[in-house]
Amino acid sequence: MPMPSRLGILRDPDFGRLFAATALGQLGDRIIFLALPLVAIVALNADEFQVGLLAAMTTAGSLLVGLPAGAWVDRMRKRSVMISTDLARAVALLTIPVAWWSELLTIWWLYAVALVHGVLTVFFDVAYVSYLPHLVGRSNLVEGNSKLSAIRSVTSISGPGMAGPLVGWLGAPVTLLVSSVGMAMSGLLATGIRKREQKPESSEHPQLFREIKEGLKFVLKHPVLRAIILGDAIFNLFLVMYQTMLLVFLEREMNLDSFSIGLILSGMGCGALLGALSATRVSKRVGQGPVIWLAPLVTCPLTALMPLAHPGWSVHVAALGLASLSLGGVIRFVAQSSFQQTLTPDRILGRMSATARFVSWGGIPLGGLLGGASGAVFGAKATLWIGAVGMTSSIIPYFLSPLRSMRELPKGEDPELVG
């Protein structure tokens, strides 16, 4: 096969710039995933509940601005939103090492930065999902999502692998400086994308609540979209409970250093990369509908290997369960994201994305709080058990919907197309 065919839409210069910007932004984000809670755990000696509250602050933006963000983004050029939020997130993260050097850093400072960063991330993600159909065309969405998922997976491998040694060498607060640089470079790269969107037509009298209602109605009336976001909501709630105590469990009960923790998280990235590379093939063989619920059914139970582990070789076996979780998660994500983008008209892409995010991510802050509270009362290991069982139960809405037997997902604008 000639090389241009293998590159596919990467031959397009604008998609190539988005691809590179995604790589840098996601690299910074993956470093945050490890470094930010370690700032609280190691540098500030935070307890389990404080770590859970930090996780809740990181994702609280989905509840605070989740629905209006979609309506606002639909009124703006998505590329401009992506650039401005990337640069603003870089500035917010930069304040942590500055505060550390100035001996001003407190847990409350981390809460504030986590909240601001989370709110900005809501706007970025809504714009990002809404921008891709404009940039590559709807016929190339599966390929575009697969390639972007692949680079996100690569950064999931390299990010924690870099973060572990950096935290050990520089300390967790200073490591966030690297994240800030990655976010800033991502925003600057996106400025080079030449393909411009037309400015959305603005209503003479924009009505925020009417626009939000239209997005909610479109998503919630469609039985497949509804099943997808409800399944995501259950999965994300218990995933965050699990993740909130995972670092505590590895650092305090398994006695692993930051480098070893980084390797385990990099293993999750390897699973995600394999999922991205195989997503299209698996969807074709299994069917786009069944793969959305079969992937978590097969991989989520393997997360129970971690609370079964003891210091030594069994931790590495448990890490394979986390890698499998990432593999299944990416396969499911590519299938359902491509469907959501294909089904939704351009004018409400932002609202569809924001509504789906609001419902499916709405429980994430609660998951952080529940994870912290459960860890404080029952311990980190028991919380990992609860998370593993809860993630597996997320298949129930999928299985009770038409996705159970639908090999190809429908396309069109009518929310009554399925069922």
CSV table of C-alpha atoms in Angstrom, one decimal:
chain,number,residue,atom,x,y,z
A,1,MET,CA,0.0,0.0,0.0
A,2,PRO,CA,1.5,3.4,-0.9
A,3,MET,CA,2.3,5.7,1.9
A,4,PRO,CA,-0.2,8.4,0.9
A,5,SER,CA,-3.0,5.9,1.3
A,6,ARG,CA,-1.8,4.9,4.7
A,7,LEU,CA,-1.7,8.6,5.8
A,8,GLY,CA,-5.3,9.1,4.7
A,9,ILE,CA,-6.6,12.5,5.8
A,10,LEU,CA,-3.3,13.3,7.5
A,11,ARG,CA,-2.3,14.4,4.0
A,12,ASP,CA,-4.6,17.4,4.6
A,13,PRO,CA,-2.4,20.2,6.1
A,14,ASP,CA,-5.2,21.6,8.3
A,15,PHE,CA,-6.0,18.2,9.8
A,16,GLY,CA,-2.3,17.6,10.2
A,17,ARG,CA,-2.1,20.8,12.3
A,18,LEU,CA,-5.1,19.8,14.4
A,19,PHE,CA,-3.5,16.4,14.8
A,20,ALA,CA,-0.2,18.0,16.1
A,21,ALA,CA,-2.1,20.4,18.3
A,22,THR,CA,-4.0,17.5,19.8
A,23,ALA,CA,-0.8,15.7,20.5
A,24,LEU,CA,0.7,18.6,22.4
A,25,GLY,CA,-2.5,19.5,24.3
A,26,GLN,CA,-3.2,15.9,25.3
A,27,LEU,CA,0.5,15.4,26.4
A,28,GLY,CA,0.0,18.3,28.7
A,29,ASP,CA,-3.3,16.9,29.9
A,30,ARG,CA,-1.9,13.5,30.6
A,31,ILE,CA,0.9,15.0,32.7
A,32,ILE,CA,-1.8,16.9,34.7
A,33,PHE,CA,-3.6,13.6,35.3
A,34,LEU,CA,-0.7,12.3,37.3
A,35,ALA,CA,1.0,15.5,38.6
A,36,LEU,CA,-2.0,17.4,39.9
A,37,PRO,CA,-3.2,14.8,42.5
A,38,LEU,CA,0.4,14.1,43.4
A,39,VAL,CA,0.9,17.8,44.2
A,40,ALA,CA,-2.0,17.3,46.7
A,41,ILE,CA,-0.8,13.9,48.0
A,42,VAL,CA,2.9,14.4,48.2
A,43,ALA,CA,3.6,18.1,48.3
A,44,LEU,CA,0.6,19.1,50.5
A,45,ASN,CA,0.0,15.8,52.3
A,46,ALA,CA,-3.7,15.8,51.5
A,47,ASP,CA,-6.0,13.2,52.9
A,48,GLU,CA,-8.3,10.9,50.9
A,49,PHE,CA,-11.3,13.2,51.1
A,50,GLN,CA,-9.2,16.2,49.9
A,51,VAL,CA,-8.0,14.2,46.9
A,52,GLY,CA,-11.6,13.3,46.1
A,53,LEU,CA,-12.7,16.9,46.4
A,54,LEU,CA,-9.8,17.9,44.0
A,55,ALA,CA,-11.0,15.4,41.5
A,56,ALA,CA,-14.6,16.8,41.8
A,57,MET,CA,-13.3,20.4,41.3
A,58,THR,CA,-11.5,19.2,38.1
A,59,THR,CA,-14.8,18.1,36.5
A,60,ALA,CA,-17.3,20.4,38.2
A,61,GLY,CA,-17.3,22.6,35.1
A,62,SER,CA,-19.5,20.1,33.3
A,63,LEU,CA,-22.3,20.8,35.8
A,64,LEU,CA,-21.7,24.6,36.1
A,65,VAL,CA,-21.5,25.5,32.4
A,66,GLY,CA,-22.2,22.2,30.6
A,67,LEU,CA,-25.5,23.1,29.0
A,68,PRO,CA,-25.1,26.8,28.2
A,69,ALA,CA,-21.6,26.1,26.8
A,70,GLY,CA,-23.1,24.3,23.9
A,71,ALA,CA,-25.5,27.2,23.1
A,72,TRP,CA,-22.6,29.7,23.4
A,73,VAL,CA,-20.2,27.7,21.3
A,74,ASP,CA,-22.9,27.3,18.5
A,75,ARG,CA,-22.8,31.1,18.2
A,76,MET,CA,-19.0,31.3,17.8
A,77,ARG,CA,-16.3,30.0,15.5
A,78,LYS,CA,-15.1,26.8,17.0
A,79,ARG,CA,-11.5,27.2,16.1
A,80,SER,CA,-11.3,30.5,17.9
A,81,VAL,CA,-12.8,28.9,21.0
A,82,MET,CA,-10.3,26.1,20.9
A,83,ILE,CA,-7.3,28.5,20.6
A,84,SER,CA,-8.4,30.9,23.4
A,85,THR,CA,-9.3,28.1,25.9
A,86,ASP,CA,-6.0,26.3,25.3
A,87,LEU,CA,-4.0,29.5,26.0
A,88,ALA,CA,-6.2,30.3,29.1
A,89,ARG,CA,-5.6,26.8,30.5
A,90,ALA,CA,-1.9,27.2,30.0
A,91,VAL,CA,-2.0,30.4,32.1
A,92,ALA,CA,-4.1,28.8,34.9
A,93,LEU,CA,-1.7,25.8,35.2
A,94,LEU,CA,1.3,28.2,35.2
A,95,THR,CA,0.1,29.7,38.5
A,96,ILE,CA,0.8,26.4,40.4
A,97,PRO,CA,4.6,26.3,40.0
A,98,VAL,CA,4.7,30.1,40.5
A,99,ALA,CA,2.7,29.7,43.8
A,100,TRP,CA,5.0,26.8,44.8
A,101,TRP,CA,8.1,28.9,44.3
A,102,SER,CA,6.6,31.7,46.2
A,103,GLU,CA,5.6,29.4,49.1
A,104,LEU,CA,1.9,30.4,48.6
A,105,LEU,CA,0.6,27.1,47.3
A,106,THR,CA,-2.3,25.6,49.3
A,107,ILE,CA,-5.0,23.0,48.7
A,108,TRP,CA,-7.4,25.8,48.1
A,109,TRP,CA,-5.2,27.1,45.4
A,110,LEU,CA,-5.3,23.7,43.7
A,111,TYR,CA,-9.1,23.6,44.0
A,112,ALA,CA,-9.4,27.0,42.3
A,113,VAL,CA,-7.0,26.1,39.4
A,114,ALA,CA,-8.7,22.7,39.0
A,115,LEU,CA,-12.1,24.4,38.8
A,116,VAL,CA,-11.0,27.1,36.3
A,117,HIS,CA,-9.2,24.5,34.2
A,118,GLY,CA,-12.3,22.3,34.2
A,119,VAL,CA,-14.6,25.1,33.1
A,120,LEU,CA,-12.3,26.0,30.2
A,121,THR,CA,-12.0,22.4,29.2
A,122,VAL,CA,-15.8,22.1,28.8
A,123,PHE,CA,-15.7,24.9,26.2
A,124,PHE,CA,-12.6,23.4,24.5
A,125,ASP,CA,-14.1,19.9,24.3
A,126,VAL,CA,-17.5,21.2,23.0
A,127,ALA,CA,-15.8,23.2,20.3
A,128,TYR,CA,-13.4,20.4,19.4
A,129,VAL,CA,-16.1,17.8,18.8
A,130,SER,CA,-18.2,20.4,16.9
A,131,TYR,CA,-15.3,21.5,14.7
A,132,LEU,CA,-14.2,18.1,13.4
A,133,PRO,CA,-17.1,17.6,11.0
A,134,HIS,CA,-16.4,21.0,9.5
A,135,LEU,CA,-12.7,20.3,9.1
A,136,VAL,CA,-12.8,16.7,7.6
A,137,GLY,CA,-16.4,16.3,6.3
A,138,ARG,CA,-18.9,13.8,7.7
A,139,SER,CA,-17.7,11.0,5.4
A,140,ASN,CA,-14.3,11.1,7.0
A,141,LEU,CA,-15.4,11.2,10.7
A,142,VAL,CA,-14.6,7.6,11.6
A,143,GLU,CA,-11.1,8.0,10.2
A,144,GLY,CA,-10.7,11.4,11.8
A,145,ASN,CA,-11.9,10.2,15.2
A,146,SER,CA,-9.7,7.0,14.9
A,147,LYS,CA,-6.5,9.0,14.1
A,148,LEU,CA,-7.2,11.6,16.8
A,149,SER,CA,-7.9,8.8,19.3
A,150,ALA,CA,-4.7,7.1,18.3
A,151,ILE,CA,-2.6,10.2,19.0
A,152,ARG,CA,-4.4,10.7,22.3
A,153,SER,CA,-3.5,7.1,23.1
A,154,VAL,CA,0.1,7.7,22.3
A,155,THR,CA,0.2,10.7,24.6
A,156,SER,CA,-1.5,8.5,27.3
A,157,ILE,CA,1.5,6.3,27.1
A,158,SER,CA,4.2,9.0,26.9
A,159,GLY,CA,2.5,11.5,29.2
A,160,PRO,CA,2.6,9.4,32.4
A,161,GLY,CA,5.9,7.9,31.4
A,162,MET,CA,7.3,11.4,31.2
A,163,ALA,CA,5.4,12.7,34.2
A,164,GLY,CA,6.8,10.0,36.6
A,165,PRO,CA,10.5,10.8,36.2
A,166,LEU,CA,9.7,14.6,36.0
A,167,VAL,CA,7.8,14.4,39.3
A,168,GLY,CA,10.7,12.5,40.9
A,169,TRP,CA,13.3,14.9,39.5
A,170,LEU,CA,11.5,18.3,39.6
A,171,GLY,CA,8.7,17.7,42.0
A,172,ALA,CA,5.0,17.6,41.1
A,173,PRO,CA,4.4,21.4,41.2
A,174,VAL,CA,7.2,22.2,38.8
A,175,THR,CA,6.1,19.4,36.5
A,176,LEU,CA,2.9,21.3,35.8
A,177,LEU,CA,5.1,23.9,34.0
A,178,VAL,CA,5.5,21.3,31.3
A,179,SER,CA,1.8,20.9,31.0
A,180,SER,CA,1.4,24.6,30.7
A,181,VAL,CA,3.9,24.8,27.8
A,182,GLY,CA,2.1,21.9,26.0
A,183,MET,CA,-1.3,23.7,26.3
A,184,ALA,CA,0.2,26.9,25.0
A,185,MET,CA,1.9,25.3,22.0
A,186,SER,CA,-1.3,23.4,21.2
A,187,GLY,CA,-3.2,26.8,21.0
A,188,LEU,CA,-0.5,28.4,18.9
A,189,LEU,CA,-0.4,25.4,16.4
A,190,ALA,CA,-4.2,25.7,16.0
A,191,THR,CA,-3.8,29.3,14.8
A,192,GLY,CA,-2.1,27.9,11.7
A,193,ILE,CA,-5.3,26.0,10.5
A,194,ARG,CA,-6.3,27.8,7.4
A,195,LYS,CA,-9.7,26.5,6.7
A,196,ARG,CA,-12.1,29.0,8.2
A,197,GLU,CA,-15.7,28.4,9.3
A,198,GLN,CA,-18.4,30.7,8.4
A,199,LYS,CA,-19.6,32.7,11.3
A,200,PRO,CA,-22.8,31.1,12.6
A,201,GLU,CA,-25.9,33.1,11.9
A,202,SER,CA,-26.9,35.0,15.0
A,203,SER,CA,-30.5,35.4,15.9
A,204,GLU,CA,-31.7,39.0,16.4
A,205,HIS,CA,-32.9,38.0,19.8
A,206,PRO,CA,-31.0,34.9,21.0
A,207,GLN,CA,-32.8,32.9,23.6
A,208,LEU,CA,-30.3,30.8,25.7
A,209,PHE,CA,-32.9,28.7,27.4
A,210,ARG,CA,-34.8,27.9,24.1
A,211,GLU,CA,-31.5,26.9,22.5
A,212,ILE,CA,-30.6,24.7,25.4
A,213,LYS,CA,-34.0,23.1,25.3
A,214,GLU,CA,-33.6,22.3,21.6
A,215,GLY,CA,-30.3,20.5,22.3
A,216,LEU,CA,-31.7,18.5,25.2
A,217,LYS,CA,-34.8,17.5,23.3
A,218,PHE,CA,-32.8,16.3,20.3
A,219,VAL,CA,-30.5,14.1,22.4
A,220,LEU,CA,-33.0,12.8,25.0
A,221,LYS,CA,-35.8,11.9,22.5
A,222,HIS,CA,-33.5,9.7,20.4
A,223,PRO,CA,-33.4,6.2,22.1
A,224,VAL,CA,-29.9,5.4,20.9
A,225,LEU,CA,-28.4,8.7,21.9
A,226,ARG,CA,-30.2,8.5,25.2
A,227,ALA,CA,-28.8,5.0,25.9
A,228,ILE,CA,-25.3,6.2,25.0
A,229,ILE,CA,-25.3,9.1,27.4
A,230,LEU,CA,-26.9,7.2,30.3
A,231,GLY,CA,-24.4,4.4,29.9
A,232,ASP,CA,-21.6,7.0,29.9
A,233,ALA,CA,-23.0,8.6,33.0
A,234,ILE,CA,-22.9,5.4,35.0
A,235,PHE,CA,-19.5,4.5,33.7
A,236,ASN,CA,-18.0,7.9,34.4
A,237,LEU,CA,-19.4,8.1,37.9
A,238,PHE,CA,-17.8,4.8,38.9
A,239,LEU,CA,-14.6,5.4,36.8
A,240,VAL,CA,-13.9,8.6,38.7
A,241,MET,CA,-14.5,6.8,42.1
A,242,TYR,CA,-12.0,4.2,41.0
A,243,GLN,CA,-9.5,6.7,39.6
A,244,THR,CA,-9.7,8.9,42.7
A,245,MET,CA,-8.4,6.1,44.9
A,246,LEU,CA,-6.2,4.4,42.4
A,247,LEU,CA,-3.2,6.8,43.0
A,248,VAL,CA,-3.8,6.6,46.7
A,249,PHE,CA,-3.9,2.8,46.6
A,250,LEU,CA,-0.7,2.6,44.4
A,251,GLU,CA,1.3,5.1,46.4
A,252,ARG,CA,0.3,4.3,49.9
A,253,GLU,CA,-0.8,0.6,49.9
A,254,MET,CA,1.4,-0.8,47.1
A,255,ASN,CA,4.3,1.5,48.1
A,256,LEU,CA,5.1,2.4,44.4
A,257,ASP,CA,7.1,5.5,43.5
A,258,SER,CA,6.0,8.1,41.0
A,259,PHE,CA,8.0,6.5,38.2
A,260,SER,CA,6.3,3.1,38.7
A,261,ILE,CA,2.9,4.8,38.9
A,262,GLY,CA,3.7,6.5,35.6
A,263,LEU,CA,4.5,3.2,34.0
A,264,ILE,CA,1.2,1.7,35.1
A,265,LEU,CA,-0.7,4.7,33.6
A,266,SER,CA,1.4,4.4,30.5
A,267,GLY,CA,0.2,0.8,30.2
A,268,MET,CA,-3.3,2.1,30.1
A,269,GLY,CA,-2.2,4.3,27.2
A,270,CYS,CA,-0.9,1.3,25.4
A,271,GLY,CA,-4.4,-0.3,25.7
A,272,ALA,CA,-6.0,2.9,24.4
A,273,LEU,CA,-3.6,3.0,21.4
A,274,LEU,CA,-4.4,-0.6,20.5
A,275,GLY,CA,-8.1,0.3,20.8
A,276,ALA,CA,-7.7,3.3,18.5
A,277,LEU,CA,-5.9,1.2,15.9
A,278,SER,CA,-8.4,-1.6,15.9
A,279,ALA,CA,-11.6,0.4,16.5
A,280,THR,CA,-12.7,0.6,12.8
A,281,ARG,CA,-12.0,-3.1,12.2
A,282,VAL,CA,-13.7,-4.3,15.3
A,283,SER,CA,-16.8,-2.2,14.6
A,284,LYS,CA,-17.1,-3.7,11.1
A,285,ARG,CA,-16.8,-7.2,12.4
A,286,VAL,CA,-19.0,-7.0,15.5
A,287,GLY,CA,-21.3,-4.2,14.4
A,288,GLN,CA,-21.3,-0.6,15.4
A,289,GLY,CA,-24.2,-1.1,17.8
A,290,PRO,CA,-23.1,-4.2,19.7
A,291,VAL,CA,-19.5,-3.0,20.0
A,292,ILE,CA,-20.7,-0.1,22.1
A,293,TRP,CA,-22.0,-2.4,24.9
A,294,LEU,CA,-19.8,-5.4,24.3
A,295,ALA,CA,-16.5,-3.5,24.8
A,296,PRO,CA,-17.3,-2.5,28.4
A,297,LEU,CA,-18.9,-5.9,29.2
A,298,VAL,CA,-15.6,-7.6,28.3
A,299,THR,CA,-13.1,-5.2,29.7
A,300,CYS,CA,-14.7,-3.5,32.8
A,301,PRO,CA,-14.7,-6.6,35.0
A,302,LEU,CA,-10.9,-6.9,34.6
A,303,THR,CA,-10.4,-3.7,36.8
A,304,ALA,CA,-11.2,-6.0,39.8
A,305,LEU,CA,-7.7,-7.3,39.4
A,306,MET,CA,-6.3,-4.2,41.0
A,307,PRO,CA,-7.9,-4.5,44.5
A,308,LEU,CA,-6.9,-8.2,44.4
A,309,ALA,CA,-3.2,-7.2,44.0
A,310,HIS,CA,-0.5,-7.3,46.6
A,311,PRO,CA,2.9,-5.6,46.5
A,312,GLY,CA,5.0,-7.4,43.9
A,313,TRP,CA,4.3,-9.1,40.6
A,314,SER,CA,0.5,-9.1,41.0
A,315,VAL,CA,0.4,-5.3,40.6
A,316,HIS,CA,1.7,-5.7,37.1
A,317,VAL,CA,-0.9,-8.3,36.3
A,318,ALA,CA,-3.6,-5.9,37.6
A,319,ALA,CA,-2.1,-3.2,35.3
A,320,LEU,CA,-3.1,-5.4,32.4
A,321,GLY,CA,-6.7,-5.1,33.5
A,322,LEU,CA,-6.4,-1.3,33.4
A,323,ALA,CA,-4.9,-1.5,29.9
A,324,SER,CA,-7.9,-3.6,28.8
A,325,LEU,CA,-10.3,-1.0,30.2
A,326,SER,CA,-8.6,1.6,28.1
A,327,LEU,CA,-8.7,-0.6,25.0
A,328,GLY,CA,-12.5,-1.2,25.4
A,329,GLY,CA,-13.1,2.4,26.2
A,330,VAL,CA,-11.5,3.8,23.1
A,331,ILE,CA,-13.3,1.3,20.8
A,332,ARG,CA,-16.6,2.3,22.3
A,333,PHE,CA,-15.7,6.0,22.1
A,334,VAL,CA,-14.8,5.9,18.4
A,335,ALA,CA,-18.0,4.1,17.5
A,336,GLN,CA,-20.4,6.3,19.4
A,337,SER,CA,-18.7,9.6,18.8
A,338,SER,CA,-18.7,9.1,15.0
A,339,PHE,CA,-22.4,8.2,15.2
A,340,GLN,CA,-23.3,11.3,17.3
A,341,GLN,CA,-21.4,13.6,14.9
A,342,THR,CA,-23.0,12.1,11.8
A,343,LEU,CA,-26.5,12.2,13.1
A,344,THR,CA,-26.5,15.8,14.4
A,345,PRO,CA,-27.1,18.8,12.1
A,346,ASP,CA,-24.3,21.4,12.0
A,347,ARG,CA,-26.3,24.1,13.6
A,348,ILE,CA,-26.8,22.2,16.9
A,349,LEU,CA,-23.5,20.2,17.0
A,350,GLY,CA,-22.3,22.3,20.0
A,351,ARG,CA,-25.5,21.7,21.9
A,352,MET,CA,-25.6,18.0,21.1
A,353,SER,CA,-22.0,17.7,22.4
A,354,ALA,CA,-22.7,19.9,25.5
A,355,THR,CA,-25.9,18.0,26.3
A,356,ALA,CA,-24.2,14.6,26.0
A,357,ARG,CA,-21.3,15.9,28.1
A,358,PHE,CA,-23.6,17.4,30.7
A,359,VAL,CA,-25.6,14.2,31.2
A,360,SER,CA,-22.7,11.7,30.9
A,361,TRP,CA,-20.2,13.8,32.8
A,362,GLY,CA,-22.6,15.2,35.3
A,363,GLY,CA,-21.9,12.5,37.8
A,364,ILE,CA,-18.1,12.9,37.6
A,365,PRO,CA,-17.8,15.6,40.3
A,366,LEU,CA,-20.1,13.4,42.5
A,367,GLY,CA,-17.9,10.4,41.7
A,368,GLY,CA,-14.8,12.3,43.0
A,369,LEU,CA,-16.6,13.2,46.2
A,370,LEU,CA,-18.0,9.7,46.6
A,371,GLY,CA,-14.6,8.2,45.9
A,372,GLY,CA,-12.9,10.5,48.5
A,373,ALA,CA,-15.6,9.8,51.1
A,374,SER,CA,-15.6,6.0,50.4
A,375,GLY,CA,-11.8,6.0,50.6
A,376,ALA,CA,-11.9,7.9,54.0
A,377,VAL,CA,-14.6,5.5,55.4
A,378,PHE,CA,-13.9,2.1,53.8
A,379,GLY,CA,-10.4,2.5,52.4
A,380,ALA,CA,-8.9,2.7,48.9
A,381,LYS,CA,-9.1,-1.0,48.2
A,382,ALA,CA,-12.9,-1.2,49.0
A,383,THR,CA,-13.5,1.8,46.8
A,384,LEU,CA,-11.7,0.1,43.9
A,385,TRP,CA,-14.1,-2.8,44.3
A,386,ILE,CA,-17.1,-0.5,44.2
A,387,GLY,CA,-15.8,1.2,41.1
A,388,ALA,CA,-15.1,-2.0,39.2
A,389,VAL,CA,-18.7,-3.3,39.9
A,390,GLY,CA,-20.2,0.0,39.0
A,391,MET,CA,-18.3,0.4,35.7
A,392,THR,CA,-19.5,-3.1,34.6
A,393,SER,CA,-23.1,-2.2,35.3
A,394,SER,CA,-22.9,0.7,32.8
A,395,ILE,CA,-23.8,-1.8,30.0
A,396,ILE,CA,-27.4,-1.9,31.2
A,397,PRO,CA,-28.8,1.1,29.3
A,398,TYR,CA,-27.0,0.0,26.2
A,399,PHE,CA,-28.4,-3.6,26.4
A,400,LEU,CA,-31.9,-2.3,27.0
A,401,SER,CA,-31.8,-0.1,23.8
A,402,PRO,CA,-31.8,-0.9,20.1
A,403,LEU,CA,-28.0,-1.0,20.3
A,404,ARG,CA,-28.3,-4.6,21.5
A,405,SER,CA,-28.8,-5.9,18.0
A,406,MET,CA,-28.2,-2.9,15.7
A,407,ARG,CA,-25.2,-3.7,13.5
A,408,GLU,CA,-25.2,-0.3,11.7
A,409,LEU,CA,-26.3,2.9,13.3
A,410,PRO,CA,-28.9,5.0,11.6
A,411,LYS,CA,-28.2,8.4,10.0
A,412,GLY,CA,-30.5,11.3,9.8
A,413,GLU,CA,-31.9,14.2,11.7
A,414,ASP,CA,-35.2,12.7,12.9
A,415,PRO,CA,-35.0,11.7,16.6
A,416,GLU,CA,-37.7,9.0,16.0
A,417,LEU,CA,-35.6,7.2,13.4
A,418,VAL,CA,-34.8,4.4,15.9
A,419,GLY,CA,-37.6,2.8,17.4
